């Protein structure tokens, strides 16, 4: 197989260098080649959600494409949707390197990238140049505030991104949960969260009525704080909740030499915690908005666990780093088999199955 040898080569490079090489390759993929190479998705995986159509539940989480807009190449891998970002109003270099670390034996990453991106204006230009044929599914844009912007002025940053980028996005996500921008997670507190989300929802409704706006929450909130954040977000009018971002916890990797590095942990160790958060968000939302599950999806079984816990869509990032170009195809094929095993005719039938009495427990 080609991937094990390629992974061996890439993993001997600095993580950011390997990331840049991957993007360079993806950026060269034309829409025609992407459509030719894109794996077919089993029809039972089709999802209708957020007023949009997805040919499967598996999408790319924010963080991989920080505004390069390698859209055709990413869809060629089989993703049903691609989320760009996090994008800030003004360009920023992010935190000082080294800032991305592999924990290979744990199939995990620690990153403290710090929203490195070229800014909303440049991202909008790049997305505007993407040929329509390259968009083989919904494209989302994840937005945040600049590091130098104080929290009391954060709303202006989010609104600036929404105003500049909404025309190029099928949906937008308000990121208030990255651990790598000082003070950002404080925006998840009730009063600040309510004011911010009401401002963002209101502005997007003025600019593009009906376009979905979601909020991305951290996995490290207490159960009470998580319930409160879900309630506040829904009352403010969001269209959905993304659960979750990376974690500050080092559970499962405590003895690794890199465990003391600052930043958010992603990958396999995050999986159980992220699924627990998905489950609680789904129960609290009680059908009012859909949940997008992210965090620790390294296999079809992981994705299925999030769907059964309540995720209508599932996003991946670290799993792609470790799983390679065929990762999404394997997830989709495996999901189709798991649905059939449990007697579900569609993803929608399986969403939240673990909450229903008499259903078989998740794998």
PDB file of C-alpha atoms in Angstrom, residues 56 120 133 138 145 158 172 214 245 256 289 298 361 363:
ATOM      1  CA  UNK A  56     -22.708  11.682   3.590  1.00  0.00           C
ATOM      2  CA  UNK A 120     -10.970  37.592   6.080  1.00  0.00           C
ATOM      3  CA  UNK A 133     -17.471  22.852 -10.140  1.00  0.00           C
ATOM      4  CA  UNK A 138     -21.450  22.552   1.329  1.00  0.00           C
ATOM      5  CA  UNK A 145     -11.447  37.034  16.815  1.00  0.00           C
ATOM      6  CA  UNK A 158     -16.972  38.177  14.428  1.00  0.00           C
ATOM      7  CA  UNK A 172     -20.795  29.835   9.191  1.00  0.00           C
ATOM      8  CA  UNK A 214     -23.545  27.474  14.263  1.00  0.00           C
ATOM      9  CA  UNK A 245     -13.061  21.612  19.859  1.00  0.00           C
ATOM     10  CA  UNK A 256       4.055  11.148  26.849  1.00  0.00           C
ATOM     11  CA  UNK A 289     -31.129  22.221  16.594  1.00  0.00           C
ATOM     12  CA  UNK A 298     -10.346   7.674  13.971  1.00  0.00           C
ATOM     13  CA  UNK A 361     -26.001  -0.004  22.599  1.00  0.00           C
ATOM     14  CA  UNK A 363     -20.321  -0.030  19.338  1.00  0.00           C
TER      15      UNK A 363
END
